[in-house]
mmCIF file of C-alpha atoms and ligand atoms in Angstrom:
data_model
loop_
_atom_site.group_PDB
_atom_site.id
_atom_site.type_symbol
_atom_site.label_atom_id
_atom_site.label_comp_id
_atom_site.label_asym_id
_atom_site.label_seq_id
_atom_site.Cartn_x
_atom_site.Cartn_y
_atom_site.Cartn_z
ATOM 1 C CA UNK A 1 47.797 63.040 119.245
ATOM 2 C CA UNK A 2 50.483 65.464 120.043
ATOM 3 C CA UNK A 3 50.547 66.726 123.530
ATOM 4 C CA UNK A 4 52.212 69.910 125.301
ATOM 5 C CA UNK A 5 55.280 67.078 126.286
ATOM 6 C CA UNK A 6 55.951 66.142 122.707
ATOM 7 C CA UNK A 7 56.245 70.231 122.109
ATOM 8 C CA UNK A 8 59.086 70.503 124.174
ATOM 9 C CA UNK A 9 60.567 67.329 123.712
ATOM 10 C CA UNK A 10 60.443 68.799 119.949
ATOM 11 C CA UNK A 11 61.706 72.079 120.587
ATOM 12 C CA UNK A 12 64.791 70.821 122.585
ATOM 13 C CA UNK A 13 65.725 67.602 120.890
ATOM 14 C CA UNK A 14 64.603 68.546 117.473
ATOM 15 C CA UNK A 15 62.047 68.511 115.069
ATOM 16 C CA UNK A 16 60.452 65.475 113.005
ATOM 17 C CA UNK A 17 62.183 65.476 109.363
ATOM 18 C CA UNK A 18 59.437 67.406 106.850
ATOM 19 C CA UNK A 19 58.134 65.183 103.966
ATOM 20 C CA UNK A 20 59.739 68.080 101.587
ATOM 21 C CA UNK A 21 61.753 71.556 102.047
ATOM 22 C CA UNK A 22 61.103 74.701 100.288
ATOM 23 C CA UNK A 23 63.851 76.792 100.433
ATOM 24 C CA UNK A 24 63.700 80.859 98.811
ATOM 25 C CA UNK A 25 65.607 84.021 99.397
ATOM 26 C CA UNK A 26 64.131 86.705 100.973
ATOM 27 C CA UNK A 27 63.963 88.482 97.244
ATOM 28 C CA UNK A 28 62.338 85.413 96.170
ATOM 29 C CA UNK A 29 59.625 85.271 99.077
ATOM 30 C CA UNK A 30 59.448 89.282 98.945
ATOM 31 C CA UNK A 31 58.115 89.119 95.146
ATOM 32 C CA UNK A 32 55.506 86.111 95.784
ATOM 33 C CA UNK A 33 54.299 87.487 98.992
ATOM 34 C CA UNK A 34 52.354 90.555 100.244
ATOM 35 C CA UNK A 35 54.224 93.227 102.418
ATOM 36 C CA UNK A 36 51.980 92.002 105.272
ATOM 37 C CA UNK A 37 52.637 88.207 104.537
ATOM 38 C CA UNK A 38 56.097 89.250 104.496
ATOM 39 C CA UNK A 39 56.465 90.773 107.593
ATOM 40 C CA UNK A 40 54.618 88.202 109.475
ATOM 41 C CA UNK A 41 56.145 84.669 108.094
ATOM 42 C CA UNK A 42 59.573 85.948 107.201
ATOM 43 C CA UNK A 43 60.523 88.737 109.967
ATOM 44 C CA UNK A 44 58.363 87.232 112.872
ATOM 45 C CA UNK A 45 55.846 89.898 113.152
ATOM 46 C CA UNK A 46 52.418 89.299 114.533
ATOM 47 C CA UNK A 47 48.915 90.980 112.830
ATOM 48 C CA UNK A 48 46.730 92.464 115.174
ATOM 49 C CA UNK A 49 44.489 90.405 117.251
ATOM 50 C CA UNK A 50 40.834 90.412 115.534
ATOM 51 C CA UNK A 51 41.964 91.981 112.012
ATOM 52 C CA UNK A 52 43.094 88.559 109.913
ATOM 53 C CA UNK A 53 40.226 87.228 107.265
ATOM 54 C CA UNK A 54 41.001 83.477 108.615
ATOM 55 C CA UNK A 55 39.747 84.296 112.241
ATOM 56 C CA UNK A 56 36.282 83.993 111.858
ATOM 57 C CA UNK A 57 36.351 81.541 109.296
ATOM 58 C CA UNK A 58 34.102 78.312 109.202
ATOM 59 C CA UNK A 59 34.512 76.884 106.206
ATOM 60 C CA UNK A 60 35.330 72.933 105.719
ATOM 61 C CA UNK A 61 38.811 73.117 104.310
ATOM 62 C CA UNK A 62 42.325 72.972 104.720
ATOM 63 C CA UNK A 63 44.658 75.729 106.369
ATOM 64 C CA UNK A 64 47.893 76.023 103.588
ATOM 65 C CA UNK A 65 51.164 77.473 104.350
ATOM 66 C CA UNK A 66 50.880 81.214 102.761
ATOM 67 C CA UNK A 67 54.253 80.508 101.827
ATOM 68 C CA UNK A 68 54.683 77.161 100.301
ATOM 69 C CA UNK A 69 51.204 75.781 100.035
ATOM 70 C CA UNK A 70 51.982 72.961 102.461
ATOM 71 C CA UNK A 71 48.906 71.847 104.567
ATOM 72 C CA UNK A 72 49.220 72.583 108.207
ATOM 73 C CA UNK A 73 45.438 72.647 109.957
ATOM 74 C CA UNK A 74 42.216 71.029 109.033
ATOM 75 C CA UNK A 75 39.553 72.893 109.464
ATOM 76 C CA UNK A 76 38.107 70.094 112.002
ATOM 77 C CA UNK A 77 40.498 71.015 114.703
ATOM 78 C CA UNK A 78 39.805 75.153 114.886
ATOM 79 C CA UNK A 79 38.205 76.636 117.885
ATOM 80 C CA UNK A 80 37.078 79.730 119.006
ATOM 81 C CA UNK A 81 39.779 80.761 121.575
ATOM 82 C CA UNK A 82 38.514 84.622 121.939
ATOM 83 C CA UNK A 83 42.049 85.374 121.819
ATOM 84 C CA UNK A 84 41.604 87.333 118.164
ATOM 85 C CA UNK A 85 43.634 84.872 115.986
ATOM 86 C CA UNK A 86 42.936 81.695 114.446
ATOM 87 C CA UNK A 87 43.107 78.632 117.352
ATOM 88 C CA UNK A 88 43.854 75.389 116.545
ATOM 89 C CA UNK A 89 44.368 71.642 118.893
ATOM 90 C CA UNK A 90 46.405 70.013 116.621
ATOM 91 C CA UNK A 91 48.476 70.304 113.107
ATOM 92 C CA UNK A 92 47.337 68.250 110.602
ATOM 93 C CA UNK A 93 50.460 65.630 110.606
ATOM 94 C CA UNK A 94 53.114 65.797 113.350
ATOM 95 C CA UNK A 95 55.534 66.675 110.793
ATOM 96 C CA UNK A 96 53.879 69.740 109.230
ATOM 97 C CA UNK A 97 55.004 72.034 112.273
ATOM 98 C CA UNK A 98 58.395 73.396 113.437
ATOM 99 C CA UNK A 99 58.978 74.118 117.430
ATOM 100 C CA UNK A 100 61.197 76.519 118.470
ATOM 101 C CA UNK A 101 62.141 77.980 121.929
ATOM 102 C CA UNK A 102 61.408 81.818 121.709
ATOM 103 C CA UNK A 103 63.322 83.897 124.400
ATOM 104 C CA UNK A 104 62.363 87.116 123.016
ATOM 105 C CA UNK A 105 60.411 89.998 124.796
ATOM 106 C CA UNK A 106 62.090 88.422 128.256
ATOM 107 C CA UNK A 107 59.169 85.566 127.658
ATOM 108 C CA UNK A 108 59.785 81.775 127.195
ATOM 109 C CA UNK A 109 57.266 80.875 124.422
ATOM 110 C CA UNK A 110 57.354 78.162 122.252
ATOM 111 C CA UNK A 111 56.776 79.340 118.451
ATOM 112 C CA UNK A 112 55.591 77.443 115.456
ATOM 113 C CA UNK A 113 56.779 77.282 111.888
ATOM 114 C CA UNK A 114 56.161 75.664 108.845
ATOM 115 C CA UNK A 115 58.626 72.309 108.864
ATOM 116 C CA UNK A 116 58.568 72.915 104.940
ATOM 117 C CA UNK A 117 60.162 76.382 104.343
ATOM 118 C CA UNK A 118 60.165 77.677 108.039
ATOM 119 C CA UNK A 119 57.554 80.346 108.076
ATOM 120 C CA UNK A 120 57.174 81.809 111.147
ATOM 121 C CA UNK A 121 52.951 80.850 112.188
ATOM 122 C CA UNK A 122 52.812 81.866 115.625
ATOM 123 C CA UNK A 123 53.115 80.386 119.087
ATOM 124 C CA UNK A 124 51.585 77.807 120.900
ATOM 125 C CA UNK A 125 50.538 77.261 124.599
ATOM 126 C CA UNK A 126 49.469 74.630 126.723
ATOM 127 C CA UNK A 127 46.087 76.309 127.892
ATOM 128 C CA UNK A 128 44.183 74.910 124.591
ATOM 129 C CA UNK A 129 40.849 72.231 125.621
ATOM 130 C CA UNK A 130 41.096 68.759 126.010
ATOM 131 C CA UNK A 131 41.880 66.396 125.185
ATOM 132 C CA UNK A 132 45.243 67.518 123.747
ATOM 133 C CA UNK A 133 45.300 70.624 125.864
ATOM 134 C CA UNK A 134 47.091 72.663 122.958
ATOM 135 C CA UNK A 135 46.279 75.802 121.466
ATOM 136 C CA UNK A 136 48.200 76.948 118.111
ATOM 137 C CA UNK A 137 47.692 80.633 117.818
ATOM 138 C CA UNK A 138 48.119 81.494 113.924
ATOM 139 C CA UNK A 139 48.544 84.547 112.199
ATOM 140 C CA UNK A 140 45.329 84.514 109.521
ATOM 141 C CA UNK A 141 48.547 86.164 107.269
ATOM 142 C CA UNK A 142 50.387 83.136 107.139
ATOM 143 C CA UNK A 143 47.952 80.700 105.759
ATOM 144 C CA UNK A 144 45.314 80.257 103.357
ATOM 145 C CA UNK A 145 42.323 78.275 103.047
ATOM 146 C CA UNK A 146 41.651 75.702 100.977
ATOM 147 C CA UNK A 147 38.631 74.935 100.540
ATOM 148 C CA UNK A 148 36.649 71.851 100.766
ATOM 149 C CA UNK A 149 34.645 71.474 97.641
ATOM 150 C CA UNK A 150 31.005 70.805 98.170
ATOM 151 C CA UNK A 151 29.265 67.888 96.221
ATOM 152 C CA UNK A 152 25.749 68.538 96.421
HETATM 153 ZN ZN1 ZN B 201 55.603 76.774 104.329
#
């Protein structure tokens, strides 16, 4: 289980090595993605709080990379944070997620990316429940969910 120590320790020594890269221009991701998509995983921007289709979601799946399709939350981990974007404790394999310090807007954050093609997710913070005490904030823009077929 990852823990707000292996975050940092990530963000300032480096990152575990991704089973795979996916590497595009931005013409390339610009004509497979939405404008929205777009904005958030390739220029950083963040949707507004409440507003992504992933936020209220409760289906038994997978959370996908909007951009590559790699799988980076199970749908086991989410939790209702309040906070108006999709919450999760843990990625689904330490080496699905990127950590990198984030100076801007005179904060120190830590934000998350996809280790495969380096879509920005989010952020994460140390104020998520036990036992991991981790919250991933997501944009709902930046993934997709698979979901988990039912076999009744
Ligand atoms: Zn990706």
């Amino acid at each position: 289980m990852l823990t707000w120590k292996d975050v940092i320790h990530f963000s300032v020594n480096g990152n575990p090595e991704p089973d795979k890269r996916v590497e595009k221009t931005e013409q390339e991701w610009k004509e497979v993605l939405t404008p929205e998509q777009f904005r958030v995983t390739r220029k950083k921007g963040t949707e507004a709080p409440h507003s992504g289709a992933l936020c209220t979601a409760h289906d038994a799946g997978k959370y996908e990379c909007i951009c590559c399709g790699t799988p980076l939350f199970d749908s086991t981990i989410k939790f209702e944070s309040g906070t108006g974007w999709p919450s999760f404790t843990q990625p689904i394999k330490k080496n699905a997620i990127k950590y990198h310090k984030d100076s801007s807007f005179g904060m120190i954050r830590v934000e998350v990316l996809c280790n495969t093609c380096d879509a920005h997710l989010g952020h994460i913070f140390p104020d998520g429940p036990e036992p991991s005490g981790l919250r991933y904030c997501i944009n709902s823009e930046s993934m997709q969910l698979e979901k988990e077929e039912s076999h009744d």
